[in-house]
mmCIF file of C-alpha atoms in Angstrom:
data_model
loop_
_atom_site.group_PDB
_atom_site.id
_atom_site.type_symbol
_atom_site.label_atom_id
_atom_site.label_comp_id
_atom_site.label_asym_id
_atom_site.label_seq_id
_atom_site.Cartn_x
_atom_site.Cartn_y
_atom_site.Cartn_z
ATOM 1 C CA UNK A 460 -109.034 90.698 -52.527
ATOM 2 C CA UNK A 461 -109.930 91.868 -49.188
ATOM 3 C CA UNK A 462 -112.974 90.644 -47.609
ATOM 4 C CA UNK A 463 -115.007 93.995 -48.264
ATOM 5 C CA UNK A 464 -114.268 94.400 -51.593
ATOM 6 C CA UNK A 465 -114.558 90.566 -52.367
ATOM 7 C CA UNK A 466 -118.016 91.331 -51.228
ATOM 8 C CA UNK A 467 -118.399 94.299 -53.101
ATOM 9 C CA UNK A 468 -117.289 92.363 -56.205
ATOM 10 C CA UNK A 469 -119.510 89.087 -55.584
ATOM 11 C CA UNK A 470 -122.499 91.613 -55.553
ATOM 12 C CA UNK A 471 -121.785 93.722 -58.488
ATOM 13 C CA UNK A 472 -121.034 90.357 -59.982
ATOM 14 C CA UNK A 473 -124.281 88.654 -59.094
ATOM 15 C CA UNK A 474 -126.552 91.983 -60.055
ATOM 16 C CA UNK A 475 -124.868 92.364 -63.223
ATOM 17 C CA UNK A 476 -125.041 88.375 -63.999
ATOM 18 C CA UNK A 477 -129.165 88.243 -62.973
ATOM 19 C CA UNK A 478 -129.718 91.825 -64.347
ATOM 20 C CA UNK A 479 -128.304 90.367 -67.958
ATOM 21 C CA UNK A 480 -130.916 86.527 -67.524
ATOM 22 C CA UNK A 481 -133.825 89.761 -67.038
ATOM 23 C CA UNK A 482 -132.713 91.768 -70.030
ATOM 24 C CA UNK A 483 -132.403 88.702 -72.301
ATOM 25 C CA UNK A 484 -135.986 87.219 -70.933
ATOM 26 C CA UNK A 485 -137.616 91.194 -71.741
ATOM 27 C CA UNK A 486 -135.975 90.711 -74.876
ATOM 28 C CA UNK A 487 -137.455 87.414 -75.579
ATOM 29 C CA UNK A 488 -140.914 89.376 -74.861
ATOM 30 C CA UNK A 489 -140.389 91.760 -76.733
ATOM 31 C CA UNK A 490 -139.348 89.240 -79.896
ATOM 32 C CA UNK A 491 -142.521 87.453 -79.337
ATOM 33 C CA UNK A 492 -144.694 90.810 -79.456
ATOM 34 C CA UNK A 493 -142.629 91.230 -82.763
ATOM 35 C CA UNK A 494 -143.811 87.709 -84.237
ATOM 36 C CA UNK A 495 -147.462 88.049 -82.648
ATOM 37 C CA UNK A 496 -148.760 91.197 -81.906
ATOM 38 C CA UNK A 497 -151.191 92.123 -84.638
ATOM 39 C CA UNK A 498 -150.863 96.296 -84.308
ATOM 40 C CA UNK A 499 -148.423 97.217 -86.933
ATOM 41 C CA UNK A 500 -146.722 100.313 -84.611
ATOM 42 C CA UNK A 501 -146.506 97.574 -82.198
ATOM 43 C CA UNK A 502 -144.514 95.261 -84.560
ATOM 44 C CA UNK A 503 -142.644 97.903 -85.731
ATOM 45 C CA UNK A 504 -141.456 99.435 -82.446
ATOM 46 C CA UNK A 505 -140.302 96.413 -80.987
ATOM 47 C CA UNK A 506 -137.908 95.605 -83.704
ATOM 48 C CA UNK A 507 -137.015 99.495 -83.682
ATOM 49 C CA UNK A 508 -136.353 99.983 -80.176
ATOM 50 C CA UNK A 509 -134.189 96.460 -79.406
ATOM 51 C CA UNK A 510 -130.885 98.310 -81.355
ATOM 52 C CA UNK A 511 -131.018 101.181 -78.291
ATOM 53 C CA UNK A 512 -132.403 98.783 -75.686
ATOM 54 C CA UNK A 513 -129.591 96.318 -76.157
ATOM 55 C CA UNK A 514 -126.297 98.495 -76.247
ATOM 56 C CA UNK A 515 -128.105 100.897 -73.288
ATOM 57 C CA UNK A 516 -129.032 97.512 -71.228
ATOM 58 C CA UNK A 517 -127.698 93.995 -72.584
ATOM 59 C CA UNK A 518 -123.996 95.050 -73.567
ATOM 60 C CA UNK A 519 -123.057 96.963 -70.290
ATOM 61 C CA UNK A 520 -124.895 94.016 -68.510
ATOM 62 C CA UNK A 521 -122.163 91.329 -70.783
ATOM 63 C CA UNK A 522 -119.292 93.334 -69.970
ATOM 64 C CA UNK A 523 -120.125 94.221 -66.198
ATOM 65 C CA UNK A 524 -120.768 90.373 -65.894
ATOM 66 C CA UNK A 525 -116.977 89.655 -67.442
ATOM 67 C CA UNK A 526 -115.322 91.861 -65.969
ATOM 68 C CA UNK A 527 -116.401 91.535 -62.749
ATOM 69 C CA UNK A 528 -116.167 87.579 -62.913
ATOM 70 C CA UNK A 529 -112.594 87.871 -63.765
ATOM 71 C CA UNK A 530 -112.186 90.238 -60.429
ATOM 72 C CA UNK A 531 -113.940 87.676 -58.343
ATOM 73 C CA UNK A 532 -111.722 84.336 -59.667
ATOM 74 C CA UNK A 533 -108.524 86.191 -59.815
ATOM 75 C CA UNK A 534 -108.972 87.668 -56.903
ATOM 76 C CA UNK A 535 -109.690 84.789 -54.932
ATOM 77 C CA UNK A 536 -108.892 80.790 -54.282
ATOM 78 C CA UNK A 537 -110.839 80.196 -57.329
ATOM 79 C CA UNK A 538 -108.481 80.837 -59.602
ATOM 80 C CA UNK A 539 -109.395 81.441 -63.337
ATOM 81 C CA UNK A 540 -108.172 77.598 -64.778
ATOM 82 C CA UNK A 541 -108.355 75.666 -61.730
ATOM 83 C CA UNK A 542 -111.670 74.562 -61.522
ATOM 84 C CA UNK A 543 -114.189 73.548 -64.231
ATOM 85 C CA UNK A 544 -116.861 75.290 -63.065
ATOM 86 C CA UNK A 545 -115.393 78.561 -63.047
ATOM 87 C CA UNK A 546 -114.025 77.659 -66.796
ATOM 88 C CA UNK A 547 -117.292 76.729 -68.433
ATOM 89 C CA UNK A 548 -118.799 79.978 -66.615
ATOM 90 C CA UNK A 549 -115.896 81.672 -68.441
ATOM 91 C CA UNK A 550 -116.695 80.470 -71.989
ATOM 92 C CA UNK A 551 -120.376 80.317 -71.544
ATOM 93 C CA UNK A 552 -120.105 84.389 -70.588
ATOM 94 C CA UNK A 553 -116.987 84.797 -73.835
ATOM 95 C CA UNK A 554 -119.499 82.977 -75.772
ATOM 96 C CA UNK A 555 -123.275 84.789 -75.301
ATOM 97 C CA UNK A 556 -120.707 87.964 -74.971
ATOM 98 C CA UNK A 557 -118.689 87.581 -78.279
ATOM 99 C CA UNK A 558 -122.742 86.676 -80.066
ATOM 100 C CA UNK A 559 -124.266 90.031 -78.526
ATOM 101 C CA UNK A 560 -121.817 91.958 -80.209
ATOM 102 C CA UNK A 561 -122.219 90.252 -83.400
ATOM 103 C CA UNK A 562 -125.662 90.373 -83.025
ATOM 104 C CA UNK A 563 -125.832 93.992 -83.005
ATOM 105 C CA UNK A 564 -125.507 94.781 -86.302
ATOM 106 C CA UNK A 565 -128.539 92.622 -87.035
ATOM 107 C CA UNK A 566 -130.361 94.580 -84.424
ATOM 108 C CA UNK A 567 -129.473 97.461 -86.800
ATOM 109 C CA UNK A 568 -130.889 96.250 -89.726
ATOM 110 C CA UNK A 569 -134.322 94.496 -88.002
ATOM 111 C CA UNK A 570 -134.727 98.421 -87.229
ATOM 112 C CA UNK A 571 -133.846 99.605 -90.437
ATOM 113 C CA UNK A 572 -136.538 97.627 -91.763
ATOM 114 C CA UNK A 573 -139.223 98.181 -89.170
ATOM 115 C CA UNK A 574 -138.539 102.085 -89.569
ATOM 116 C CA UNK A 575 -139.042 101.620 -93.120
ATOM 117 C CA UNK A 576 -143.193 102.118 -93.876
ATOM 118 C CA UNK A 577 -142.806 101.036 -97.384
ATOM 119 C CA UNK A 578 -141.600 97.263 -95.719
ATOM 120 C CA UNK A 579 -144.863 94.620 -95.383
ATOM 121 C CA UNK A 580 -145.203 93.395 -91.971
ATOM 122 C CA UNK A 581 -144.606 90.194 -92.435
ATOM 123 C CA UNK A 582 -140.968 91.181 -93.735
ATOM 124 C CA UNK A 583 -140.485 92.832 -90.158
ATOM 125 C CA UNK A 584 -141.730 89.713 -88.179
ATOM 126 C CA UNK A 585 -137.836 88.239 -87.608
ATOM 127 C CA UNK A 586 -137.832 84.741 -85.558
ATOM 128 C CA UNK A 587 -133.731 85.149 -84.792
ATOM 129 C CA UNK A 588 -134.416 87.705 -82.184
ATOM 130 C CA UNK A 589 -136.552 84.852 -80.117
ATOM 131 C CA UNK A 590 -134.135 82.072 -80.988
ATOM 132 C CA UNK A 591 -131.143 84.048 -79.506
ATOM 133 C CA UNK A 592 -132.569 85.463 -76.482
ATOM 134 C CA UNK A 593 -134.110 81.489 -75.538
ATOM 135 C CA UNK A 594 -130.227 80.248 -75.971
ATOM 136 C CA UNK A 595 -128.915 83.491 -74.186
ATOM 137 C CA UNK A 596 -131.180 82.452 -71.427
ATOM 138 C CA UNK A 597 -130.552 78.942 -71.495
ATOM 139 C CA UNK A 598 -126.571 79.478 -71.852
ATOM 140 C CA UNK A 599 -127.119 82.477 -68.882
ATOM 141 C CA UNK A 600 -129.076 79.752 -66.534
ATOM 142 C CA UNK A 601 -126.557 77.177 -66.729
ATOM 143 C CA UNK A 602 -123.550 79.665 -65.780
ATOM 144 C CA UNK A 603 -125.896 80.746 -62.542
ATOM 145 C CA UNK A 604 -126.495 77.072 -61.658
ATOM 146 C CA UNK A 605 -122.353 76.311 -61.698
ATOM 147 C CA UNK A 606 -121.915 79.354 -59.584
ATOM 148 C CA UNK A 607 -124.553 77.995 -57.028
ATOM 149 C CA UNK A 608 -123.968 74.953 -57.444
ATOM 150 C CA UNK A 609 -119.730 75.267 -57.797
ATOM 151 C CA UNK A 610 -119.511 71.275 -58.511
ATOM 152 C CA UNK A 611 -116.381 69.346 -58.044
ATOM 153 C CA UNK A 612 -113.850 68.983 -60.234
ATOM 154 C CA UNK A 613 -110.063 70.527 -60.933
ATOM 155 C CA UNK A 614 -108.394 71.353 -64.392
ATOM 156 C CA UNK A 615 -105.227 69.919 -64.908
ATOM 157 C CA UNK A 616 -103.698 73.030 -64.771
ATOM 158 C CA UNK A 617 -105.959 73.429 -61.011
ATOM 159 C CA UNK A 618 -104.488 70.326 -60.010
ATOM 160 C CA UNK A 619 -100.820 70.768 -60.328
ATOM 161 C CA UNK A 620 -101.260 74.102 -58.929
ATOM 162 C CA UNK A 621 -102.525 72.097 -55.941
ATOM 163 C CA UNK A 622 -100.015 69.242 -55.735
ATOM 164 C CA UNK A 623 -97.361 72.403 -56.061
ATOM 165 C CA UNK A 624 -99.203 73.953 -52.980
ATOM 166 C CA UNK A 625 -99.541 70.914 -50.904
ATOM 167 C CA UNK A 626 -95.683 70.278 -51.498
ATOM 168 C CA UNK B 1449 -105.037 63.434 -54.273
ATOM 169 C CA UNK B 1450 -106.128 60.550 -55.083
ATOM 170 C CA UNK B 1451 -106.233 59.308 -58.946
ATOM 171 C CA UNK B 1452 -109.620 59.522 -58.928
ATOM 172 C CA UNK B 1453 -110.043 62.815 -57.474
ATOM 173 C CA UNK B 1454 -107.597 63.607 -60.888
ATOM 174 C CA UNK B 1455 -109.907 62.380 -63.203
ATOM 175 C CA UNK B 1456 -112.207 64.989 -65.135
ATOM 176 C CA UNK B 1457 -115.466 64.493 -63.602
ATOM 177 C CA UNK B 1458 -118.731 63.239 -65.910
ATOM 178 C CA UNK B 1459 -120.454 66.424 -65.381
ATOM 179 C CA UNK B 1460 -117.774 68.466 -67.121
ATOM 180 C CA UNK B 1461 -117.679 65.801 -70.184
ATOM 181 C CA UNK B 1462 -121.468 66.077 -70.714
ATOM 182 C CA UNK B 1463 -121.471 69.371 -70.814
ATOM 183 C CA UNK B 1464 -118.723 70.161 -72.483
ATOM 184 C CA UNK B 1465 -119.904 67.502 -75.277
ATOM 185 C CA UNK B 1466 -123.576 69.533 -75.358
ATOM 186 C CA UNK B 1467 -121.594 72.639 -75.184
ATOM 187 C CA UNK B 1468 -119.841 71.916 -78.542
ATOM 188 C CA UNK B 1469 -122.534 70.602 -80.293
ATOM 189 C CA UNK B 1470 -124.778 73.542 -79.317
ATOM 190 C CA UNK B 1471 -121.759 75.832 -80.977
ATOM 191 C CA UNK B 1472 -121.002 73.950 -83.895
ATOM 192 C CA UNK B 1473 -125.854 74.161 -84.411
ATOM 193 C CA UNK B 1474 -125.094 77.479 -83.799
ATOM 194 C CA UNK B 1475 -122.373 78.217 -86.584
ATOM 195 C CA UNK B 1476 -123.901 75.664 -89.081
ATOM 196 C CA UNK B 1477 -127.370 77.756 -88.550
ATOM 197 C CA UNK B 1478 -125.335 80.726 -89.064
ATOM 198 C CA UNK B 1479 -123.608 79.973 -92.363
ATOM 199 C CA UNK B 1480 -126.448 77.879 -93.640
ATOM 200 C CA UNK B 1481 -129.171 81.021 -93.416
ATOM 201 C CA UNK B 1482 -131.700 78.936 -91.087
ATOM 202 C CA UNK B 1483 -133.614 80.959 -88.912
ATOM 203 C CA UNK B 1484 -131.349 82.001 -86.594
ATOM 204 C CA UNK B 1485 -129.992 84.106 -89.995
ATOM 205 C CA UNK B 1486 -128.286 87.571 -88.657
ATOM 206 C CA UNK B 1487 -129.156 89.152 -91.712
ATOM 207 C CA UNK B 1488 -132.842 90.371 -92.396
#
């Protein structure tokens, strides 16, 4: 990459990458309001609008965080295999990517049942939604600290490509 | 490069060892219903 667009991918990289840690943390908010709040519209609407919120917010946020991570190692020293950090930051963002989706469909029925009045409350209260956004974070803080952070260490793979070089 | 410089750094072991448990949790919670459930 040249310099200005390796720029112009590092930021869209970064925004997308924080943007998705402050989606999952409103989403966390909004599951405890869910489990807490004692107004039943309240309850209700946050279960009904997470469905919209997530593929209008958290899924563009996944994918614009993949896609433009794969930009920034291919297109630069890094390399996609070489280096551990950039690997783990790989799976964690496959892995929290790969759950979103899945977790959609449950999104789907939580609303479902919210938007049905003839549901009790308590059948709408849903703890998953909290569980998954705490790991997203965690999972989401721990790829930001290897990209700050970038510690040492070369994959196999990253260290014959270096021997190769050096030769 | 030295040998040690080679060597897979401890950092990358403990995490990826809390990295697998924290999938394999994850599944088990999954297929066992717990409260991480995706069904309502």
């Amino acid at each position: 990459l040249t310099p200005p667009l390796r720029k112009f991918a590092l930021t869209a990289h970064v925004t997308s990458s924080i943007g998705w840690i402050g989606a999952a943390v409103v989403f966390l908010a909004l599951a405890v309001i869910g489990l807490t709040s004692r107004d039943e519209q309240t309850v209700r609407g946050a279960y009904l609008v997470m469905e919209p919120a997530a593929w209008f917010v958290l899924v563009p946020l996944a994918f614009a965080s993949l896609l433009t991570g794969l930009v920034m190692s291919l297109g630069t020293m890094w390399g996609l295999f070489r280096h551990f950090w950039v690997l783990f930051k790989l799976l964690i963002n496959l892995f929290a990517t790969i759950v979103l989706l899945i977790y959609m469909e449950t999104f789907s029925l939580m609303a479902s049942v919210a938007g049905d009045r003839t549901v009790d409350l308590a059948m709408v209260r849903n703890a998953s939604p909290m569980l998954h956004a705490v790991l997203a974070i965690l999972l989401l803080l721990v790829a930001t600290v290897l990209a700050v952070y970038k510690p040492r260490g070369l994959t196999p793979y990253g260290w014959r490509k270096q021997q190769i070089t050096k030769a | 490069m030295s040998s040690s410089e080679a060597a897979t750094p401890r950092w990358v072991k403990v995490l990826g060892i809390i990295g697998i448990v924290v999938v394999l949790v994850f599944v088990i919670l999954h297929l066992t219903g717990g409260p991480m459930r995706h069904g309502v």
